[in-house]
């Protein structure tokens, strides 16, 4: 027959063993959400760029003005993409740091 102490020991042991998996899932979900939001923002940047290009074609009077406007739009997009690449690097660095911390904590976990 199982004593109440054995059951509580088992429950405590199970909680300790599941904690790393739960933390890993939380970390993975957080990173996945950040990447999805990043991609959504990036897609918006490209959509806006395309719309602005179409508008510039319909709003310009001559080729010189069109080339100037297209060049300005491209420069603006490059600036946005540079910032987005820095944002993505931060997401990746944060995910890597979180994973390293998780591995260290999991390795230090005492089973007994």
Tab-separated table of C-alpha atoms in Angstrom:
chain	number	residue	atom	x	y	z
A	1	UNK	CA	0.000	0.000	0.000
A	2	UNK	CA	1.266	3.459	-0.895
A	3	UNK	CA	1.743	5.923	1.899
A	4	UNK	CA	0.776	9.590	1.467
A	5	UNK	CA	4.451	10.490	1.674
A	6	UNK	CA	5.297	8.341	-1.339
A	7	UNK	CA	2.554	10.001	-3.397
A	8	UNK	CA	3.693	13.511	-2.494
A	9	UNK	CA	7.283	12.530	-3.245
A	10	UNK	CA	6.182	11.291	-6.658
A	11	UNK	CA	4.211	14.474	-7.357
A	12	UNK	CA	7.135	16.666	-6.295
A	13	UNK	CA	9.526	14.638	-8.444
A	14	UNK	CA	7.174	14.914	-11.436
A	15	UNK	CA	6.910	18.680	-11.031
A	16	UNK	CA	10.694	19.010	-10.894
A	17	UNK	CA	11.088	16.901	-14.016
A	18	UNK	CA	8.399	18.704	-16.008
A	19	UNK	CA	9.577	22.197	-15.120
A	20	UNK	CA	12.355	22.256	-17.758
A	21	UNK	CA	9.950	21.129	-20.481
A	22	UNK	CA	7.422	23.765	-19.480
A	23	UNK	CA	10.101	26.485	-19.473
A	24	UNK	CA	11.349	25.338	-22.869
A	25	UNK	CA	7.829	25.463	-24.325
A	26	UNK	CA	7.275	28.951	-22.921
A	27	UNK	CA	10.560	30.109	-24.416
A	28	UNK	CA	9.774	28.521	-27.793
A	29	UNK	CA	6.304	30.067	-27.928
A	30	UNK	CA	7.665	33.504	-27.025
A	31	UNK	CA	10.295	33.283	-29.777
A	32	UNK	CA	7.787	31.995	-32.313
A	33	UNK	CA	5.465	34.896	-31.518
A	34	UNK	CA	8.300	37.405	-31.915
A	35	UNK	CA	9.300	35.923	-35.281
A	36	UNK	CA	5.685	35.911	-36.493
A	37	UNK	CA	5.255	39.556	-35.500
A	38	UNK	CA	8.567	40.378	-37.184
A	39	UNK	CA	7.467	38.698	-40.414
A	40	UNK	CA	4.107	40.478	-40.274
A	41	UNK	CA	5.847	43.833	-39.930
A	42	UNK	CA	8.271	42.986	-42.718
A	43	UNK	CA	5.427	41.994	-45.028
A	44	UNK	CA	3.734	45.314	-44.208
A	45	UNK	CA	6.900	47.190	-45.159
A	46	UNK	CA	7.005	45.456	-48.547
A	47	UNK	CA	3.283	46.012	-49.102
A	48	UNK	CA	3.600	49.713	-48.328
A	49	UNK	CA	6.611	49.956	-50.628
A	50	UNK	CA	4.635	48.407	-53.484
A	51	UNK	CA	1.662	50.686	-52.924
A	52	UNK	CA	3.871	53.767	-52.739
A	53	UNK	CA	5.586	52.737	-55.983
A	54	UNK	CA	2.235	52.424	-57.742
A	55	UNK	CA	1.096	55.773	-56.373
A	56	UNK	CA	4.302	57.444	-57.511
A	57	UNK	CA	3.732	56.206	-61.065
A	58	UNK	CA	0.265	57.717	-61.163
A	59	UNK	CA	1.250	60.970	-59.450
A	60	UNK	CA	4.412	61.939	-61.347
A	61	UNK	CA	4.456	64.072	-64.471
A	62	UNK	CA	7.745	63.094	-66.096
A	63	UNK	CA	10.350	60.344	-66.066
A	64	UNK	CA	12.926	62.342	-64.100
A	65	UNK	CA	10.492	62.953	-61.272
A	66	UNK	CA	9.470	59.279	-61.309
A	67	UNK	CA	13.077	58.100	-61.092
A	68	UNK	CA	13.729	60.498	-58.236
A	69	UNK	CA	10.625	59.352	-56.336
A	70	UNK	CA	11.419	55.653	-56.936
A	71	UNK	CA	14.963	56.206	-55.691
A	72	UNK	CA	13.648	57.932	-52.573
A	73	UNK	CA	11.206	55.092	-51.924
A	74	UNK	CA	13.957	52.490	-52.366
A	75	UNK	CA	16.233	54.352	-49.949
A	76	UNK	CA	13.440	54.482	-47.388
A	77	UNK	CA	12.834	50.748	-47.798
A	78	UNK	CA	16.540	49.978	-47.366
A	79	UNK	CA	16.571	51.987	-44.117
A	80	UNK	CA	13.536	50.061	-42.849
A	81	UNK	CA	15.055	46.720	-43.852
A	82	UNK	CA	18.304	47.602	-42.089
A	83	UNK	CA	16.365	48.272	-38.913
A	84	UNK	CA	14.371	45.071	-39.385
A	85	UNK	CA	17.556	43.035	-39.759
A	86	UNK	CA	18.809	44.514	-36.487
A	87	UNK	CA	15.486	43.609	-34.873
A	88	UNK	CA	15.802	40.043	-36.141
A	89	UNK	CA	19.363	39.798	-34.842
A	90	UNK	CA	18.095	40.854	-31.424
A	91	UNK	CA	15.335	38.223	-31.525
A	92	UNK	CA	17.893	35.553	-32.450
A	93	UNK	CA	20.363	36.679	-29.772
A	94	UNK	CA	17.645	36.716	-27.109
A	95	UNK	CA	16.488	33.239	-28.140
A	96	UNK	CA	20.042	31.925	-28.052
A	97	UNK	CA	20.680	33.449	-24.626
A	98	UNK	CA	17.423	32.007	-23.311
A	99	UNK	CA	18.255	28.569	-24.678
A	100	UNK	CA	21.753	28.677	-23.163
A	101	UNK	CA	20.292	29.641	-19.798
A	102	UNK	CA	17.714	26.845	-20.085
A	103	UNK	CA	20.420	24.271	-20.885
A	104	UNK	CA	22.507	25.425	-17.917
A	105	UNK	CA	19.526	25.278	-15.549
A	106	UNK	CA	18.447	21.882	-16.861
A	107	UNK	CA	21.960	20.453	-16.599
A	108	UNK	CA	22.170	21.641	-12.991
A	109	UNK	CA	18.831	20.003	-12.119
A	110	UNK	CA	19.114	17.349	-9.445
A	111	UNK	CA	17.156	14.221	-10.202
A	112	UNK	CA	17.278	12.651	-6.776
